[in-house]
XYZ file of C-alpha atoms in Angstrom:
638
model
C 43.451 -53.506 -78.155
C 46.415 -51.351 -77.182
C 45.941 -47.547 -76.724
C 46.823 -45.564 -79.241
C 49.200 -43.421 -78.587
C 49.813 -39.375 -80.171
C 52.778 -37.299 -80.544
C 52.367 -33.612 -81.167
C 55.389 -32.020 -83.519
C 56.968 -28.663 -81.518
C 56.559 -26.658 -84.772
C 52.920 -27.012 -84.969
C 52.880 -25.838 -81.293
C 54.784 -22.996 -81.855
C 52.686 -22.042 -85.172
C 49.542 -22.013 -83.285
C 50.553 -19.803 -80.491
C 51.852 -16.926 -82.793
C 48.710 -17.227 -84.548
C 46.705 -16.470 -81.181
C 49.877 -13.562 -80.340
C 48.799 -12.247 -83.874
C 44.713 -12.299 -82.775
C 45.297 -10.667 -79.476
C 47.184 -7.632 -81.066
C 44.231 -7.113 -83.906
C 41.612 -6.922 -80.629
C 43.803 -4.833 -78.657
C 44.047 -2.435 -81.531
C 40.534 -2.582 -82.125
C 39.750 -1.752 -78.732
C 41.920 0.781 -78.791
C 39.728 2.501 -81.716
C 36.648 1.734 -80.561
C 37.654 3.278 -76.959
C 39.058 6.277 -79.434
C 35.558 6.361 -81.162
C 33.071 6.260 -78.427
C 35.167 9.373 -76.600
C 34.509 11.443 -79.962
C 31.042 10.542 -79.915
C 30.457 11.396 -76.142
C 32.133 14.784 -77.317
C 29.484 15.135 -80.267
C 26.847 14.610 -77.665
C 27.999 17.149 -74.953
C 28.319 19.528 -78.155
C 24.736 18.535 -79.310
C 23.601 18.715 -75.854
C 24.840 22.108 -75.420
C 23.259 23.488 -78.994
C 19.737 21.958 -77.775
C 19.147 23.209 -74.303
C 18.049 26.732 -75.848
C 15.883 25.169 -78.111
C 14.174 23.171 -75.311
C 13.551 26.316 -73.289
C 12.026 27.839 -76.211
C 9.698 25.318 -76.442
C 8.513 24.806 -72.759
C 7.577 28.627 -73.101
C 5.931 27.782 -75.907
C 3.857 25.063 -74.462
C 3.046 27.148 -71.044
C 2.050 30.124 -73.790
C -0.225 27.584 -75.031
C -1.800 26.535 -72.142
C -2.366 30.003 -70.887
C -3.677 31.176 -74.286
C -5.887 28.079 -73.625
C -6.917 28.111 -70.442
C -7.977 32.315 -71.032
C -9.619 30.961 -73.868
C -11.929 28.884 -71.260
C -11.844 31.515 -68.755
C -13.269 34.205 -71.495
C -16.375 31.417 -71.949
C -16.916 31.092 -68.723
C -17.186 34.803 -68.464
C -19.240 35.079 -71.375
C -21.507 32.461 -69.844
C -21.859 34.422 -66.535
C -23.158 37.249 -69.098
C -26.195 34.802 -69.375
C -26.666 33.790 -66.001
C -29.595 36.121 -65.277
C -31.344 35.417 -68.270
C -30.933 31.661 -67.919
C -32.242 31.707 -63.860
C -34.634 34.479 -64.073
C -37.804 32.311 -64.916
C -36.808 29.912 -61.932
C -35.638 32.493 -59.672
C -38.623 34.154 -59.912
C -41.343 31.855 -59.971
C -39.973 30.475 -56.415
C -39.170 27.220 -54.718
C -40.696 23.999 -54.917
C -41.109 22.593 -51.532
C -40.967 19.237 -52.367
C -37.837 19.936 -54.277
C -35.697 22.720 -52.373
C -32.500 22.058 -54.103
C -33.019 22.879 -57.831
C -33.566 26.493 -56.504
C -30.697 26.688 -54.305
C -28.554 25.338 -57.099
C -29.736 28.571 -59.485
C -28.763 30.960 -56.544
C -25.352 29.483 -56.113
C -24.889 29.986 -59.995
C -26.167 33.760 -60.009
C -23.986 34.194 -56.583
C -20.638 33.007 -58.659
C -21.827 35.146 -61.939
C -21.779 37.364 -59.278
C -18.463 36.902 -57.726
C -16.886 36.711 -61.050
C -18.144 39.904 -62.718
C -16.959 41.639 -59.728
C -13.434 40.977 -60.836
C -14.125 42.805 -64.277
C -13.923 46.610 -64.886
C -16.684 46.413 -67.781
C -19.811 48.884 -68.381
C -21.657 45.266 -69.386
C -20.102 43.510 -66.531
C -22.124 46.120 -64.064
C -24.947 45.893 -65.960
C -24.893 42.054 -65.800
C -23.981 41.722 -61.436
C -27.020 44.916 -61.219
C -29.653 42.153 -62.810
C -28.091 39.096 -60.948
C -28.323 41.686 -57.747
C -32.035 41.401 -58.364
C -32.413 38.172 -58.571
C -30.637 37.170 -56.047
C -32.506 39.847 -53.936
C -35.845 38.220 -54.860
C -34.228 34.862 -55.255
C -33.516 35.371 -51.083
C -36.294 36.858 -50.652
C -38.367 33.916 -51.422
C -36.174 31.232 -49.441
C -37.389 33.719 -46.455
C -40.746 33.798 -47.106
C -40.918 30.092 -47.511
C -38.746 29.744 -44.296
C -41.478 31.936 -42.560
C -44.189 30.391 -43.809
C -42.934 27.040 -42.544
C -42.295 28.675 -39.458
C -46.087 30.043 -39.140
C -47.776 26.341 -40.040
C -46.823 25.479 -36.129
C -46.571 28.644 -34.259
C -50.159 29.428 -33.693
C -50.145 28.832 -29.665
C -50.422 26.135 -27.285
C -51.700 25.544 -23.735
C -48.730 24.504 -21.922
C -50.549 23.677 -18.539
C -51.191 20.514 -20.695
C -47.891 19.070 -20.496
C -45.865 17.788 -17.889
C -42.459 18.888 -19.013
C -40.678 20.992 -21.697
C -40.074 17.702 -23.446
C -43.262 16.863 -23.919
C -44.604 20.622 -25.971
C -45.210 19.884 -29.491
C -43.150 21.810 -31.970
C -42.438 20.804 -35.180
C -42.551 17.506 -37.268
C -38.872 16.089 -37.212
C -38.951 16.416 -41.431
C -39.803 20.137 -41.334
C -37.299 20.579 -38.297
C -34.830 19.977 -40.764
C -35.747 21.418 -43.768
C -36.005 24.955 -41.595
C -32.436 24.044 -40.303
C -30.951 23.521 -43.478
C -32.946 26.993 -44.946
C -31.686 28.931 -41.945
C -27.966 27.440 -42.553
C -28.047 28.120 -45.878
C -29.670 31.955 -45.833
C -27.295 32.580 -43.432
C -24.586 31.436 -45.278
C -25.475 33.055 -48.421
C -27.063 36.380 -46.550
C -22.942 36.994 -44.978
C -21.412 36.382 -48.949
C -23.744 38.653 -50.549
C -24.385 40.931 -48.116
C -27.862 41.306 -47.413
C -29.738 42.191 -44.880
C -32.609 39.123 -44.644
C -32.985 39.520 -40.601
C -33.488 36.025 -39.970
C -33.248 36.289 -36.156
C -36.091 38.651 -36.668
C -38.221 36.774 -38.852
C -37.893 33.851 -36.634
C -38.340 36.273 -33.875
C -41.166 37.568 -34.887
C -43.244 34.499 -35.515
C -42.255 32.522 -32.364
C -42.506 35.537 -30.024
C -46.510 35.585 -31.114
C -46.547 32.336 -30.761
C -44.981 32.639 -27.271
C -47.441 35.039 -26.356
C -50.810 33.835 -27.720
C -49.396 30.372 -25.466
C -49.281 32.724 -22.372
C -51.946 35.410 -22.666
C -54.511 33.156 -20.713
C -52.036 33.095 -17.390
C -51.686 36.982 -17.491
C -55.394 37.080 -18.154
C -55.855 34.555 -15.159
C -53.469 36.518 -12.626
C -55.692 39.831 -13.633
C -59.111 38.477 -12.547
C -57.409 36.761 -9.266
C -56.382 40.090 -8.139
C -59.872 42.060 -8.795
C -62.198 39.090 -7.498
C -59.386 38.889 -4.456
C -59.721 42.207 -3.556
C -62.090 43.666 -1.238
C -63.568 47.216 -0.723
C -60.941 49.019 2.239
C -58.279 46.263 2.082
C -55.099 47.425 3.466
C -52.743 45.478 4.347
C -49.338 45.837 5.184
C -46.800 48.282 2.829
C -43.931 46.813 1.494
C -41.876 48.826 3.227
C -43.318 49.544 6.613
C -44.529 46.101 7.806
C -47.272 47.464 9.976
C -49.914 46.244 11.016
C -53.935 47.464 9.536
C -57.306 46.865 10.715
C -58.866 45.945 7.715
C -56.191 43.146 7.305
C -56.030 41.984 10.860
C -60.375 41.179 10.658
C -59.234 39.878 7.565
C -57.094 37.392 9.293
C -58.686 36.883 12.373
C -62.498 36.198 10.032
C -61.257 33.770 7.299
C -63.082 30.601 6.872
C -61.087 27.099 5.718
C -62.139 27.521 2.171
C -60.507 30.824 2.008
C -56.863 29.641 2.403
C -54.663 29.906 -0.114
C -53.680 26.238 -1.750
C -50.502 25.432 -2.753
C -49.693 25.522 -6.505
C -53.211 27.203 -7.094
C -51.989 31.010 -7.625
C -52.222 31.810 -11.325
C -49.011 33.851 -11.350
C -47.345 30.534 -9.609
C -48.569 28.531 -12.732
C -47.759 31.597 -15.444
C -44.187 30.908 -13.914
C -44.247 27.134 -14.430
C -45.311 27.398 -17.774
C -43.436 30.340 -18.845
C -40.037 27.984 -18.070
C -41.807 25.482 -20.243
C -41.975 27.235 -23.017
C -38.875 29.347 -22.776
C -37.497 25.771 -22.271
C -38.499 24.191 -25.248
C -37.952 27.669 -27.380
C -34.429 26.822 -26.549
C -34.495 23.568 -28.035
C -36.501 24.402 -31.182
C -33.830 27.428 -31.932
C -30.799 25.059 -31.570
C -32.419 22.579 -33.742
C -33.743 24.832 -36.462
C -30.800 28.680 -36.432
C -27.492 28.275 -37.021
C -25.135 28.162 -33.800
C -23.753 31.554 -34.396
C -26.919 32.935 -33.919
C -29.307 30.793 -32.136
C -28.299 32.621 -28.604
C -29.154 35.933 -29.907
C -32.149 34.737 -31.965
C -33.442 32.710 -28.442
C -33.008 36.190 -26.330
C -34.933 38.495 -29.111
C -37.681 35.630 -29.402
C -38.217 35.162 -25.161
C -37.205 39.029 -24.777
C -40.848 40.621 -25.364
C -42.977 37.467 -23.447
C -40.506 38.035 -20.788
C -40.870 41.803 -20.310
C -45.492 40.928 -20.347
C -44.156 38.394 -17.840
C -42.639 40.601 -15.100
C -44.947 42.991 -15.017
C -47.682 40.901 -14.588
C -45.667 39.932 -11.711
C -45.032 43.142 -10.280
C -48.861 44.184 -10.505
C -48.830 40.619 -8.438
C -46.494 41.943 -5.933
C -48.203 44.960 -5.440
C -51.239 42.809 -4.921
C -49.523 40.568 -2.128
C -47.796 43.393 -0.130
C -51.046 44.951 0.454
C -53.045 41.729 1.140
C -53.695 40.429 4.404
C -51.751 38.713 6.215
C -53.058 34.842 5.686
C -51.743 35.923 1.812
C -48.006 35.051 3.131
C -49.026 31.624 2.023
C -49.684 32.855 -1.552
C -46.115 34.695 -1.264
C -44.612 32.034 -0.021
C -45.721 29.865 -2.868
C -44.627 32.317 -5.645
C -41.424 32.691 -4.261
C -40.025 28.940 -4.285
C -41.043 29.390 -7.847
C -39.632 32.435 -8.988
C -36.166 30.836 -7.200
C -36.971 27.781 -9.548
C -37.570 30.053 -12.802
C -34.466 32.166 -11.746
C -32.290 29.316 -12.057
C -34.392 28.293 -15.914
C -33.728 31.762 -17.082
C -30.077 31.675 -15.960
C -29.571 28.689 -17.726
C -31.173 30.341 -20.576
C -29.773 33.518 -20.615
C -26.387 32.939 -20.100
C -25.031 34.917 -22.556
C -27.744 37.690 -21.484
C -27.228 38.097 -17.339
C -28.508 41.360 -17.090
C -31.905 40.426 -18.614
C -33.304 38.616 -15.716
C -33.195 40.767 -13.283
C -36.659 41.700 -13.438
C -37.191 38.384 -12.033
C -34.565 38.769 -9.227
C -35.614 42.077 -8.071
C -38.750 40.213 -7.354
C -37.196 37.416 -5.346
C -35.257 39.813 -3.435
C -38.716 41.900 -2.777
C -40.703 38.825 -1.965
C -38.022 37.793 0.642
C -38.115 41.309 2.517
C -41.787 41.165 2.727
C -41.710 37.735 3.765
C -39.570 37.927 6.410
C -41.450 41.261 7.375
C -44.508 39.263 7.399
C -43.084 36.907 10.446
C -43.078 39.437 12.529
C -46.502 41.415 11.485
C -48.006 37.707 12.525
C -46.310 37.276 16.066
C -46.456 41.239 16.805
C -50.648 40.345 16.037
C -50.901 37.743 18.346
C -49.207 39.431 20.872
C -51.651 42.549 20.871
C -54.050 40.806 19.283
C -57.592 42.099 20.611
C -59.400 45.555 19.173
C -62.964 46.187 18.886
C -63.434 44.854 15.818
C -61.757 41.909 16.321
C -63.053 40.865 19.788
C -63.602 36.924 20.567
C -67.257 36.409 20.926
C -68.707 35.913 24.142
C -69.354 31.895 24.303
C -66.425 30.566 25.251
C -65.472 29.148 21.312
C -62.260 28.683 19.884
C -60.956 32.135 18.781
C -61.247 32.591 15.427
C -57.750 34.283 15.541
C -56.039 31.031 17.491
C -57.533 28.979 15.070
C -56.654 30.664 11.331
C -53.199 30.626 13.304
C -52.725 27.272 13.640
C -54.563 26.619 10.090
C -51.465 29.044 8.970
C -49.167 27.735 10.567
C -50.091 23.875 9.146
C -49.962 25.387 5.908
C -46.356 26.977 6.193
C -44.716 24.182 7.203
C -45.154 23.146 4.353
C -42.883 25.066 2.876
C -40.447 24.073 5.654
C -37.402 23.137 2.988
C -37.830 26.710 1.585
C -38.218 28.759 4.752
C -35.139 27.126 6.541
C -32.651 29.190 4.304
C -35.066 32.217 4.353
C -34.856 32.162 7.867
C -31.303 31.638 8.237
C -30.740 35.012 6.243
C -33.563 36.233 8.787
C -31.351 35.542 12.044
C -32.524 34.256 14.799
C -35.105 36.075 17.156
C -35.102 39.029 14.756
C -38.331 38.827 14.581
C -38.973 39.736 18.348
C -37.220 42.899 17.748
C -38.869 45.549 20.427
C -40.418 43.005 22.578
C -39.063 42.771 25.910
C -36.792 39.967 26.263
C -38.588 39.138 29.716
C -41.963 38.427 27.743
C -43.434 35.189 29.124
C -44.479 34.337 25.578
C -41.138 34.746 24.337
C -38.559 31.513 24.104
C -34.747 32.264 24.448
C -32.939 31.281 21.412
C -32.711 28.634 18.608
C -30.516 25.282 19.726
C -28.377 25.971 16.987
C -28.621 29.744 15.517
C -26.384 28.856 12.627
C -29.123 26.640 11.008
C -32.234 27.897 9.346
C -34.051 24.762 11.032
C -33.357 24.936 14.093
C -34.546 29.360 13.736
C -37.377 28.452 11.745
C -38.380 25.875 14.928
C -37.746 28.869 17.193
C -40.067 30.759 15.678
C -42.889 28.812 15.816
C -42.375 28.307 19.607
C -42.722 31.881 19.676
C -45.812 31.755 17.764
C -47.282 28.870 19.873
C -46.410 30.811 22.955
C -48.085 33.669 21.439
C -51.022 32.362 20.593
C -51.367 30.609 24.158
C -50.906 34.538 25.390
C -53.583 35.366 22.728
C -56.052 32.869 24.656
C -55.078 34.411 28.063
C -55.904 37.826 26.941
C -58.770 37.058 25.304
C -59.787 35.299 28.261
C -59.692 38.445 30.436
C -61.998 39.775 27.200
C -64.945 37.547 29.072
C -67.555 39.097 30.803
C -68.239 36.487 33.635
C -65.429 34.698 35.458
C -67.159 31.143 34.229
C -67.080 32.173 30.835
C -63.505 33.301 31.021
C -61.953 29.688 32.196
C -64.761 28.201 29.381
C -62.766 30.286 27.005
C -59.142 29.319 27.963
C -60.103 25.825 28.673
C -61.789 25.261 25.458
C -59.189 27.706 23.183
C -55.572 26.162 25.294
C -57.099 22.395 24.410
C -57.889 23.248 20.717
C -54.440 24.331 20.852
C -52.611 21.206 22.624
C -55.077 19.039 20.624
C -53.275 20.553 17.471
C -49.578 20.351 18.871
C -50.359 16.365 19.628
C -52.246 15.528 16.945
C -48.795 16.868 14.436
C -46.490 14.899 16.399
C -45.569 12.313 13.696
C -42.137 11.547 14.946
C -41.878 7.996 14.892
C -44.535 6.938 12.986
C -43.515 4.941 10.321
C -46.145 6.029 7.580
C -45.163 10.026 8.395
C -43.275 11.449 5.615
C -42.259 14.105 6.973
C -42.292 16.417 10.787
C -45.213 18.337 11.881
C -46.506 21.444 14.108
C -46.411 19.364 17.212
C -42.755 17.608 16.066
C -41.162 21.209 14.878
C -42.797 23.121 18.247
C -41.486 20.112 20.492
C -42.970 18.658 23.329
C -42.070 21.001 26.108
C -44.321 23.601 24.219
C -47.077 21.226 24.594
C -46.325 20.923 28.481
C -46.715 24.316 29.159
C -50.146 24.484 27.461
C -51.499 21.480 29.170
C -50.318 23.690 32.541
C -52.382 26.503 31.499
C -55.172 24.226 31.004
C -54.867 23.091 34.932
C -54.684 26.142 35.916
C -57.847 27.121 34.119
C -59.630 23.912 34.972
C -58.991 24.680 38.833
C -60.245 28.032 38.014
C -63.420 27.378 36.404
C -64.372 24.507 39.554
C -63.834 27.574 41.503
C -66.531 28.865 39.766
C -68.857 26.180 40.269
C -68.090 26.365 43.988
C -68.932 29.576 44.245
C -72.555 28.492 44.280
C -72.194 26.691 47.552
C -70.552 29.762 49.179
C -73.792 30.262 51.053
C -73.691 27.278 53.178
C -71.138 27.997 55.345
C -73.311 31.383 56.406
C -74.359 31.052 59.742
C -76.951 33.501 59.049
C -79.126 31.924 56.778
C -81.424 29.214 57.331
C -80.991 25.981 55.474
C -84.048 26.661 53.037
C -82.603 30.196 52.604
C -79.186 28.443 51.516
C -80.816 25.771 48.963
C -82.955 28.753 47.905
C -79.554 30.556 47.126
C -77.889 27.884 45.877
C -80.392 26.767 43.463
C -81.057 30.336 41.831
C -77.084 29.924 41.179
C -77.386 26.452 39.494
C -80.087 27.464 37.588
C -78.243 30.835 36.171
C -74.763 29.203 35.865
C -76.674 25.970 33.256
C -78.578 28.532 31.719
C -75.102 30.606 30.759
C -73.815 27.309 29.708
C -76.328 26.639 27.223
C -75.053 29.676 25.392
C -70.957 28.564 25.050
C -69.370 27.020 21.616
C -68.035 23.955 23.014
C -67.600 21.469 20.173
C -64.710 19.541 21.007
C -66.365 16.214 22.892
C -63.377 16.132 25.592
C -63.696 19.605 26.274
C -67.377 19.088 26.583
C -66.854 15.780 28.941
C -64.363 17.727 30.823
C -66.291 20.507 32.161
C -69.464 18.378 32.729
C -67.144 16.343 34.601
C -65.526 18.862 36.708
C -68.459 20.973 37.264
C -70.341 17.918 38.679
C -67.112 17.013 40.819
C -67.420 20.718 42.122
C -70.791 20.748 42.989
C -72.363 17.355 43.410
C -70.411 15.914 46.484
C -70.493 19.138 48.174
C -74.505 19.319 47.343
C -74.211 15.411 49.834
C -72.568 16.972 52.281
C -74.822 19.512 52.688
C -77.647 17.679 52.679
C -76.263 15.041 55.335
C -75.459 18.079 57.143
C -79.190 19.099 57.282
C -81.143 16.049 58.107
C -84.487 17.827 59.048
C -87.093 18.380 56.745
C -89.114 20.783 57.916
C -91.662 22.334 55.120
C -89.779 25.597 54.248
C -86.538 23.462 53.718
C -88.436 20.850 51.326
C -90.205 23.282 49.369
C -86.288 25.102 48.664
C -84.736 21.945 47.889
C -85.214 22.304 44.174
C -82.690 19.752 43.094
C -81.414 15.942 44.423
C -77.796 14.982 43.331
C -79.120 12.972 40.871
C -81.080 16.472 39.174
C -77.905 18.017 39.459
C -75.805 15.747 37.735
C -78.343 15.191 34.586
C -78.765 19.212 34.647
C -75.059 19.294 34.670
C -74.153 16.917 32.405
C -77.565 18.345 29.274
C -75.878 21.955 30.108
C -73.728 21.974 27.342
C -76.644 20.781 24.921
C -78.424 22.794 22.223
């Protein structure tokens, strides 16, 4: 089928387009108007606009008028209801807490508090009459929280024995529930106490409590330090002053007449443990008030609660002092003991008192006296043994070991022990101070320390001083003996206690010592010398025995008259014997052995010298060698 083909006629063409010509001019005009329209009606609005904007002022006014008028509405109830406030809490304010349900009565306090606060702000004759009844109540209100707050306090502060526990840790205080119940009262009285101004005194209600507490805990160490003083103190003691460092007969037959069970123990002196306790206690005070008062006061409220045990505490220890500085000498040890632990309580109290420097220098004037007196006390000792014998202090006649030579050395093994604490003591001392006035020629005297700027190496020097001093102490009380045999008895026996003592404390090297002793700190040379003067003696008391045979070089005497001689010798010389202290078994073997040395071979000699028999010489010869060695050797028996 062929396509069909259309023709279009121009004048239709032409007809259409000036019918879309004619549509385009209507919707140009119209735009035109409406473009003509909306700027009239933007106009209109700027005009409306401008007519409105006082009228919307008006009306935010308005609405902030209303809010205020509102809000003062509220404001005027709330005031009204403060009005009320004491009569609604008074029943509950003052029929007190419930401890098992603190908060209810904290809640009405807060409330009167703001009643409070608020009224303030109003100039009323009602409003004053109102905040004077909430005054009340708040005053008893407060009131209350304090007494329960002390009464909480008072269930665990009725004393403890603090010897019983190791540590500060370890004292009881309070159950961890009421710990924090008495923190949270304390906060909150303090708190409220600032605001309302009053004056509740917690630091001295807390204060008050723990401070008898403190000192029902302590009164048995004060009561302890009293009777050690009276029961220690003996009619005409005098020791040495404080001040002086002199020397007294009473003290020095103290000293030179105390037995072993007399010496002072370390750790035993009741004013040592009233110090160790006393830190305790002070120690875990601290703790309790940082647990339980607020932080702005817990330093002050720790300071008034210590302050009054403190004060009961230093002068028990200067009645302790005054006890030591006129004791004997062999009380150096009890000094001695107190003093490394008022250095250790110093340091406790520091700690403590940080805030309050000035309030422990009770204990430091103490330290600082103790020292003097200590270091006084060095040389009262070594200026004894170097004039050591009066009449009332004279070694006995038997040849024993000195009572003076041996409380020395029982001294001297007790302070070493205190070796770490005497090193810086002596240090501040200097060395060879203490042979101030002797002459440097003395032949009990050493030199110097090895190293003068170390409290060791001093403290070593002076107890070669002291060993030489006591060796000097043997050799004068040696020329104290009435018979030349006694005298070398008496050094022999009183220089081998003492070199006994020196070797038996040398521990150096020994793998179980824990630490040096008398014979380690002296040093061997010390011992040397000693063992010299025992030579010397033990040559002197064979001369002795030899003496009896002096007779039988006489050419004019007989032979009988000569064994006649020499046996009224041997008999007088065993019968002295039987009269000396010798304990020591070596000592004892030593003289048997050199007396029968002396005498026995000799005794041969003679008697091979004299071979005839003749009746006269028979009848004298009282003794064989063999007699004279078993009289010898039972001499020394009771």
């Amino acid at each position: 089928m062929p396509p069909q083909s259309y023709t279009y006629d121009d004048g239709d063409e032409e007809a259409e387009l000036e019918c879309l010509r004619d549509s385009l001019e209507q919707m140009d005009n119209l735009a035109d108007k409406t473009t003509q329209l909306l700027k009239v009606f933007d106009i209109r609005l700027k005009n409306l606009g401008r007519v409105i904007a006082p009228i919307y002022k008006s009306t935010q006014k308005l609405t902030r008028l209303y809010d205020n008028v509102e809000m003062t509405m509220g404001s005027l109830d709330d005031i009204l209801l403060f009005f009320n406030v004491a009569k609604d809490e008074a029943d509950t304010i003052r029929a007190g807490p419930d401890e098992s349900e603190l908060l209810p009565y904290l809640d009405s306090i807060n409330r009167l508090k703001d009643a409070s606060d608020a009224l303030k702000q109003l100039d009323l004759d009602s409003a004053l009459q109102s905040r004077q009844e909430i005054h009340e109540l708040l005053r008893i209100g407060l009131g209350n929280l304090s007494q329960l707050f002390s009464q909480w306090l008072k269930q665990h502060s009725g004393g403890i024995d603090p010897a019983a526990y190791v540590n500060a840790s370890e004292i009881p205080t309070f159950p961890t529930d009421t710990v924090k119940l008495l923190s949270m009262l304390a906060t909150y009285l303090n708190l409220v106490n600032d605001e309302v101004s009053y004056d509740l005194r917690l630091t001295k209600t807390y204060a008050g409590i723990r401070t008898r507490h403190l000192q029902k805990s302590l009164a048995q160490f004060s009561e302890m330090c009293g009777g050690y003083v009276r029961s220690n103190t003996f009619d005409g003691q005098h020791g040495f002053s404080d001040g002086g460092g002199t020397r007294s007969n009473m003290s020095e037959i103290r000293f030179c007449t105390i037995r072993n069970e007399n010496w002072y123990e370390p750790g035993t002196s009741p004013f040592a443990q009233y110090t160790v306790n006393i830190a305790k206690l002070f120690e875990a005070e601290r703790d309790l008030v940082r647990q339980i008062m607020p932080t702005v006061i817990s330093d002050e409220t720790l300071f008034v609660t210590i302050e009054r045990p403190l004060e009961s505490y230093i002068n028990t220890g200067e009645k302790t002092m005054a006890f030591i500085f006129s004791s004997p000498i062999y009380e150096v040890l009890h000094a001695v003991d107190v003093y490394g632990y008022l250095l250790e309580t110093e340091s406790v109290l520091t700690s403590l008192l940080v805030s309050k420097q000035g309030q422990n220098n009770g204990i430091a004037k103490m330290v600082s006296r103790l020292q003097a007196h200590l270091s006084k006390s060095f040389v009262v000792l070594i200026n004894l043994l170097r004039n050591p014998f009066k009449e009332d202090t004279m070694p006995k006649q038997t040849g024993g070991a000195s009572e003076l030579v041996s409380n020395t050395l029982t001294f001297l093994s007790y302070l070493i022990g205190y070796k770490d604490l005497l090193v810086n003591m002596f240090l501040t001392l200097g060395d060879g101070r203490w042979n101030q006035g002797s002459s440097q020629d003395s032949p009990h005297m050493s030199h110097q320390a090895s190293d003068p700027n170390d409290g060791l190496s001093i403290f070593q020097h002076y107890l070669r001083d002291v060993i030489d001093a006591v060796s000097y102490t043997i050799e004068q009380g040696g020329k104290q003996m009435k018979r030349p045999t006694l005298q070398f008895v008496f050094l022999i026996n009183n220089h081998s206690y003492l070199a006994r003592t020196l070797r038996d404390t040398m521990y150096a090297g020994d793998d179980d010592s824990q630490s040096l002793g008398l014979g380690d700190l002296v040093g061997r040379s010390a011992l040397l010398r000693i063992e010299s003067q025992i030579e010397r003696s033990r040559k002197g008391y064979v001369a002795t025995w030899k003496a009896l045979m002096s007779s039988f070089p006489a050419a004019t005497l007989s032979p009988a008259e000569k064994l006649s001689a020499f046996s009224q010798g041997m008999d007088e010389m065993v019968r002295s014997h039987r009269a000396y202290d010798i304990f020591d078994t070596d000592v004892r073997a030593m003289l048997i052995s050199d007396a029968t040395e002396a005498v026995v071979p000799d005794y041969e000699m003679f008697l091979r010298q004299n071979p005839d028999r003749s009746p006269e010489f028979v009848r004298s010869m009282k003794y064989t060698p063999r007699d004279i060695q078993r009289k010898i050797s039972g001499m020394l028996d009771d």
